[in-house]
């Protein structure tokens, strides 16, 4: 159950990190509410998960999901480049996340 909550926390990190741009410095109400809510829930879930998983493992997976997710959103919706080097780098992050998960207790 902890791993599922950690994945959900990571996906919420994607929501707030990708949405941050749309708040315009928190000057737009609804995007700001969505971003702040996703931030709070993401951190709440992360803090819950680290009671049963090692903090370093949980944080690495959480931040990795966030980083990969935001880059993918940037490529798909924001028109950022999807160069081979960039995609390879994303694959390395995913490999690192899987490695941290597989080799944790």
Backbone as JSON Lines, residues from 0, in Angstrom:
{"i":0,"aa":"X","n":[0.82,-1.19,0.0],"ca":[0.0,0.0,0.0],"c":[0.86,1.26,0.0]}
{"i":1,"aa":"X","n":[2.0,1.2,0.71],"ca":[2.88,2.37,0.77],"c":[3.41,2.75,-0.6]}
{"i":2,"aa":"X","n":[3.72,1.74,-1.42],"ca":[4.25,2.04,-2.75],"c":[3.19,2.7,-3.62]}
{"i":3,"aa":"X","n":[1.96,2.27,-3.51],"ca":[0.89,2.9,-4.28],"c":[0.68,4.36,-3.85]}
{"i":4,"aa":"X","n":[0.73,4.59,-2.54],"ca":[0.59,5.96,-2.05],"c":[1.78,6.82,-2.48]}
{"i":5,"aa":"X","n":[2.95,6.21,-2.54],"ca":[4.13,6.94,-2.99],"c":[4.0,7.31,-4.46]}
{"i":6,"aa":"X","n":[3.49,6.42,-5.27],"ca":[3.27,6.72,-6.69],"c":[2.25,7.84,-6.82]}
{"i":7,"aa":"X","n":[1.18,7.78,-6.03],"ca":[0.18,8.85,-6.06],"c":[0.79,10.18,-5.64]}
{"i":8,"aa":"X","n":[1.63,10.16,-4.61],"ca":[2.32,11.38,-4.17],"c":[3.19,11.93,-5.29]}
{"i":9,"aa":"X","n":[3.89,11.05,-6.01],"ca":[4.73,11.47,-7.12],"c":[3.91,12.06,-8.26]}
{"i":10,"aa":"X","n":[2.75,11.47,-8.54],"ca":[1.89,12.01,-9.59],"c":[1.33,13.37,-9.2]}
{"i":11,"aa":"X","n":[1.03,13.55,-7.92],"ca":[0.59,14.86,-7.45],"c":[1.72,15.88,-7.55]}
{"i":12,"aa":"X","n":[2.94,15.42,-7.38],"ca":[4.08,16.33,-7.58],"c":[4.13,16.8,-9.03]}
{"i":13,"aa":"X","n":[3.85,15.89,-9.95],"ca":[3.8,16.26,-11.36],"c":[2.75,17.35,-11.58]}
{"i":14,"aa":"X","n":[1.58,17.17,-10.96],"ca":[0.49,18.14,-11.12],"c":[0.94,19.52,-10.66]}
{"i":15,"aa":"X","n":[1.51,19.58,-9.45],"ca":[1.85,20.92,-8.95],"c":[3.05,21.51,-9.67]}
{"i":16,"aa":"X","n":[4.03,20.69,-10.01],"ca":[5.21,21.23,-10.67],"c":[4.88,21.71,-12.08]}
{"i":17,"aa":"X","n":[4.07,20.94,-12.79],"ca":[3.68,21.34,-14.15],"c":[2.71,22.52,-14.1]}
{"i":18,"aa":"X","n":[1.87,22.56,-13.09],"ca":[0.89,23.63,-12.98],"c":[1.45,24.94,-12.46]}
{"i":19,"aa":"X","n":[2.6,24.89,-11.87],"ca":[3.19,26.09,-11.27],"c":[3.32,27.23,-12.27]}
{"i":20,"aa":"X","n":[3.68,26.9,-13.48],"ca":[3.83,27.89,-14.55],"c":[2.52,28.65,-14.79]}
{"i":21,"aa":"X","n":[1.41,27.95,-14.64],"ca":[0.1,28.51,-14.96],"c":[-0.49,29.37,-13.85]}
{"i":22,"aa":"X","n":[0.2,29.43,-12.71],"ca":[-0.28,30.29,-11.62],"c":[0.16,31.74,-11.82]}
{"i":23,"aa":"X","n":[1.15,31.95,-12.7],"ca":[1.71,33.28,-12.93],"c":[2.11,33.93,-11.6]}
{"i":24,"aa":"X","n":[2.98,33.22,-10.87],"ca":[3.45,33.74,-9.58],"c":[2.35,33.78,-8.53]}
{"i":25,"aa":"X","n":[1.44,32.83,-8.6],"ca":[0.3,32.71,-7.69],"c":[-0.64,33.91,-7.79]}
{"i":26,"aa":"X","n":[-0.7,34.51,-8.96],"ca":[-1.6,35.64,-9.16],"c":[-2.93,35.21,-9.79]}
{"i":27,"aa":"X","n":[-3.02,33.97,-10.23],"ca":[-4.27,33.44,-10.79],"c":[-4.88,32.47,-9.77]}
{"i":28,"aa":"X","n":[-6.12,32.72,-9.41],"ca":[-6.74,32.03,-8.28],"c":[-6.86,30.52,-8.49]}
{"i":29,"aa":"X","n":[-7.59,30.08,-9.5],"ca":[-7.86,28.64,-9.65],"c":[-6.62,27.8,-9.9]}
{"i":30,"aa":"X","n":[-5.73,28.21,-10.79],"ca":[-4.49,27.43,-10.91],"c":[-3.7,27.4,-9.59]}
{"i":31,"aa":"X","n":[-3.72,28.49,-8.85],"ca":[-3.01,28.53,-7.58],"c":[-3.62,27.57,-6.56]}
{"i":32,"aa":"X","n":[-4.94,27.51,-6.52],"ca":[-5.61,26.58,-5.61],"c":[-5.26,25.14,-5.97]}
{"i":33,"aa":"X","n":[-5.27,24.83,-7.25],"ca":[-4.94,23.47,-7.69],"c":[-3.5,23.13,-7.33]}
{"i":34,"aa":"X","n":[-2.58,24.04,-7.62],"ca":[-1.16,23.79,-7.33],"c":[-0.92,23.65,-5.83]}
{"i":35,"aa":"X","n":[-1.45,24.54,-5.04],"ca":[-1.24,24.47,-3.59],"c":[-1.89,23.23,-2.98]}
{"i":36,"aa":"X","n":[-3.04,22.84,-3.49],"ca":[-3.7,21.62,-3.0],"c":[-2.88,20.38,-3.36]}
{"i":37,"aa":"X","n":[-2.39,20.33,-4.59],"ca":[-1.57,19.2,-5.01],"c":[-0.27,19.14,-4.22]}
{"i":38,"aa":"X","n":[0.32,20.32,-3.95],"ca":[1.54,20.36,-3.12],"c":[1.29,19.78,-1.74]}
{"i":39,"aa":"X","n":[0.23,20.28,-1.11],"ca":[-0.08,19.85,0.26],"c":[-0.36,18.35,0.31]}
{"i":40,"aa":"X","n":[-1.17,17.86,-0.6],"ca":[-1.51,16.43,-0.59],"c":[-0.3,15.57,-0.94]}
{"i":41,"aa":"X","n":[0.51,16.02,-1.87],"ca":[1.71,15.27,-2.24],"c":[2.66,15.14,-1.04]}
{"i":42,"aa":"X","n":[2.89,16.24,-0.36],"ca":[3.78,16.2,0.8],"c":[3.17,15.43,1.96]}
{"i":43,"aa":"X","n":[1.86,15.52,2.13],"ca":[1.18,14.76,3.18],"c":[1.34,13.26,2.93]}
{"i":44,"aa":"X","n":[1.11,12.84,1.69],"ca":[1.29,11.43,1.35],"c":[2.74,10.99,1.51]}
{"i":45,"aa":"X","n":[3.68,11.83,1.08],"ca":[5.1,11.49,1.24],"c":[5.44,11.32,2.71]}
{"i":46,"aa":"X","n":[4.95,12.23,3.55],"ca":[5.26,12.13,4.99],"c":[4.64,10.88,5.6]}
{"i":47,"aa":"X","n":[3.48,10.47,5.1],"ca":[2.85,9.24,5.58],"c":[3.67,8.02,5.15]}
{"i":48,"aa":"X","n":[4.1,8.02,3.9],"ca":[4.82,6.88,3.34],"c":[6.16,6.66,4.03]}
{"i":49,"aa":"X","n":[6.85,7.74,4.4],"ca":[8.18,7.54,5.0],"c":[8.11,6.96,6.41]}
{"i":50,"aa":"X","n":[6.92,6.75,6.92],"ca":[6.8,6.02,8.19],"c":[7.06,4.53,7.97]}
{"i":51,"aa":"X","n":[6.81,4.05,6.76],"ca":[6.98,2.62,6.51],"c":[8.06,2.3,5.47]}
{"i":52,"aa":"X","n":[8.52,3.28,4.73],"ca":[9.6,3.08,3.77],"c":[10.78,3.95,4.17]}
{"i":53,"aa":"X","n":[11.99,3.55,3.8],"ca":[13.14,4.41,4.09],"c":[12.97,5.79,3.45]}
{"i":54,"aa":"X","n":[13.28,6.82,4.18],"ca":[13.07,8.19,3.7],"c":[13.82,8.46,2.41]}
{"i":55,"aa":"X","n":[15.05,8.01,2.32],"ca":[15.85,8.24,1.11],"c":[15.25,7.56,-0.11]}
{"i":56,"aa":"X","n":[14.79,6.34,0.07],"ca":[14.15,5.61,-1.02],"c":[12.87,6.32,-1.45]}
{"i":57,"aa":"X","n":[12.03,6.65,-0.48],"ca":[10.76,7.31,-0.79],"c":[10.99,8.65,-1.49]}
{"i":58,"aa":"X","n":[11.93,9.42,-0.99],"ca":[12.19,10.73,-1.59],"c":[12.75,10.59,-3.01]}
{"i":59,"aa":"X","n":[13.63,9.64,-3.22],"ca":[14.21,9.43,-4.55],"c":[13.13,9.03,-5.56]}
{"i":60,"aa":"X","n":[12.24,8.14,-5.16],"ca":[11.17,7.71,-6.06],"c":[10.2,8.86,-6.3]}
{"i":61,"aa":"X","n":[9.81,9.58,-5.25],"ca":[8.88,10.7,-5.35],"c":[9.42,11.79,-6.28]}
{"i":62,"aa":"X","n":[10.65,12.18,-6.06],"ca":[11.22,13.25,-6.89],"c":[11.49,12.77,-8.32]}
{"i":63,"aa":"X","n":[11.83,11.49,-8.48],"ca":[12.05,10.94,-9.82],"c":[10.77,10.9,-10.63]}
{"i":64,"aa":"X","n":[9.68,10.47,-10.0],"ca":[8.39,10.48,-10.69],"c":[8.04,11.9,-11.1]}
{"i":65,"aa":"X","n":[8.26,12.84,-10.2],"ca":[7.97,14.24,-10.51],"c":[8.81,14.77,-11.66]}
{"i":66,"aa":"X","n":[10.09,14.5,-11.62],"ca":[10.98,15.0,-12.68],"c":[10.62,14.41,-14.04]}
{"i":67,"aa":"X","n":[10.45,13.12,-14.1],"ca":[10.12,12.47,-15.37],"c":[8.75,12.93,-15.87]}
{"i":68,"aa":"X","n":[7.79,13.0,-14.97],"ca":[6.44,13.42,-15.36],"c":[6.4,14.82,-15.91]}
{"i":69,"aa":"X","n":[7.11,15.74,-15.27],"ca":[7.09,17.13,-15.73],"c":[7.79,17.26,-17.08]}
{"i":70,"aa":"X","n":[8.86,16.52,-17.29],"ca":[9.53,16.57,-18.59],"c":[8.62,16.0,-19.68]}
{"i":71,"aa":"X","n":[7.94,14.91,-19.38],"ca":[7.03,14.33,-20.37],"c":[5.9,15.31,-20.69]}
{"i":72,"aa":"X","n":[5.34,15.95,-19.69],"ca":[4.3,16.96,-19.93],"c":[4.87,18.09,-20.78]}
{"i":73,"aa":"X","n":[6.09,18.5,-20.5],"ca":[6.71,19.54,-21.29],"c":[6.86,19.15,-22.75]}
{"i":74,"aa":"X","n":[7.21,17.9,-22.99],"ca":[7.37,17.42,-24.36],"c":[6.02,17.31,-25.06]}
{"i":75,"aa":"X","n":[5.05,16.72,-24.38],"ca":[3.75,16.45,-25.0],"c":[2.9,17.71,-25.17]}
{"i":76,"aa":"X","n":[2.82,18.54,-24.12],"ca":[1.89,19.67,-24.13],"c":[2.53,21.03,-24.32]}
{"i":77,"aa":"X","n":[3.8,21.16,-23.99],"ca":[4.44,22.47,-24.05],"c":[5.37,22.62,-25.25]}
{"i":78,"aa":"X","n":[5.5,21.57,-26.04],"ca":[6.32,21.64,-27.24],"c":[7.83,21.65,-26.99]}
{"i":79,"aa":"X","n":[8.26,21.15,-25.83],"ca":[9.68,21.06,-25.55],"c":[10.3,19.96,-26.42]}
{"i":80,"aa":"X","n":[11.59,20.06,-26.7],"ca":[12.21,19.08,-27.6],"c":[12.31,17.69,-26.98]}
{"i":81,"aa":"X","n":[12.13,16.69,-27.83],"ca":[12.26,15.29,-27.42],"c":[13.46,14.69,-28.14]}
{"i":82,"aa":"X","n":[14.63,15.23,-27.86],"ca":[15.84,14.76,-28.52],"c":[16.24,13.39,-27.98]}
{"i":83,"aa":"X","n":[17.0,12.63,-28.75],"ca":[17.46,11.33,-28.27],"c":[18.22,11.43,-26.94]}
{"i":84,"aa":"X","n":[19.05,12.44,-26.8],"ca":[19.81,12.59,-25.55],"c":[18.87,12.85,-24.37]}
{"i":85,"aa":"X","n":[17.86,13.64,-24.6],"ca":[16.9,13.95,-23.54],"c":[16.1,12.71,-23.16]}
{"i":86,"aa":"X","n":[15.65,11.95,-24.15],"ca":[14.9,10.73,-23.88],"c":[15.77,9.68,-23.2]}
{"i":87,"aa":"X","n":[17.03,9.6,-23.6],"ca":[17.96,8.68,-22.93],"c":[18.13,9.08,-21.46]}
{"i":88,"aa":"X","n":[18.24,10.36,-21.22],"ca":[18.39,10.84,-19.84],"c":[17.16,10.5,-19.01]}
{"i":89,"aa":"X","n":[15.99,10.65,-19.59],"ca":[14.76,10.26,-18.89],"c":[14.76,8.76,-18.58]}
{"i":90,"aa":"X","n":[15.2,7.96,-19.55],"ca":[15.28,6.52,-19.33],"c":[16.22,6.19,-18.19]}
{"i":91,"aa":"X","n":[17.29,6.95,-18.06],"ca":[18.24,6.71,-16.97],"c":[17.61,7.06,-15.61]}
{"i":92,"aa":"X","n":[16.8,8.12,-15.59],"ca":[16.1,8.46,-14.34],"c":[15.13,7.34,-13.97]}
{"i":93,"aa":"X","n":[14.38,6.85,-14.96],"ca":[13.45,5.75,-14.7],"c":[14.2,4.52,-14.22]}
{"i":94,"aa":"X","n":[15.33,4.22,-14.83],"ca":[16.15,3.08,-14.4],"c":[16.62,3.28,-12.96]}
{"i":95,"aa":"X","n":[16.99,4.49,-12.62],"ca":[17.4,4.79,-11.25],"c":[16.27,4.61,-10.26]}
{"i":96,"aa":"X","n":[15.08,5.06,-10.63],"ca":[13.9,4.89,-9.75],"c":[13.63,3.4,-9.54]}
{"i":97,"aa":"X","n":[13.64,2.64,-10.63],"ca":[13.4,1.2,-10.51],"c":[14.48,0.53,-9.68]}
{"i":98,"aa":"X","n":[15.73,0.94,-9.88],"ca":[16.83,0.38,-9.09],"c":[16.68,0.67,-7.61]}
{"i":99,"aa":"X","n":[16.32,1.88,-7.27],"ca":[16.13,2.24,-5.86],"c":[15.01,1.41,-5.27]}
{"i":100,"aa":"X","n":[13.93,1.24,-6.01],"ca":[12.81,0.44,-5.51],"c":[13.19,-1.03,-5.37]}
{"i":101,"aa":"X","n":[13.81,-1.59,-6.41],"ca":[14.15,-3.01,-6.4],"c":[15.15,-3.38,-5.33]}
{"i":102,"aa":"X","n":[16.07,-2.47,-5.03],"ca":[17.13,-2.8,-4.09],"c":[16.9,-2.24,-2.69]}
{"i":103,"aa":"X","n":[15.67,-1.75,-2.44],"ca":[15.34,-1.31,-1.07],"c":[14.79,-2.52,-0.32]}
{"i":104,"aa":"X","n":[14.77,-2.41,0.96],"ca":[14.31,-3.54,1.79],"c":[12.83,-3.67,1.74]}
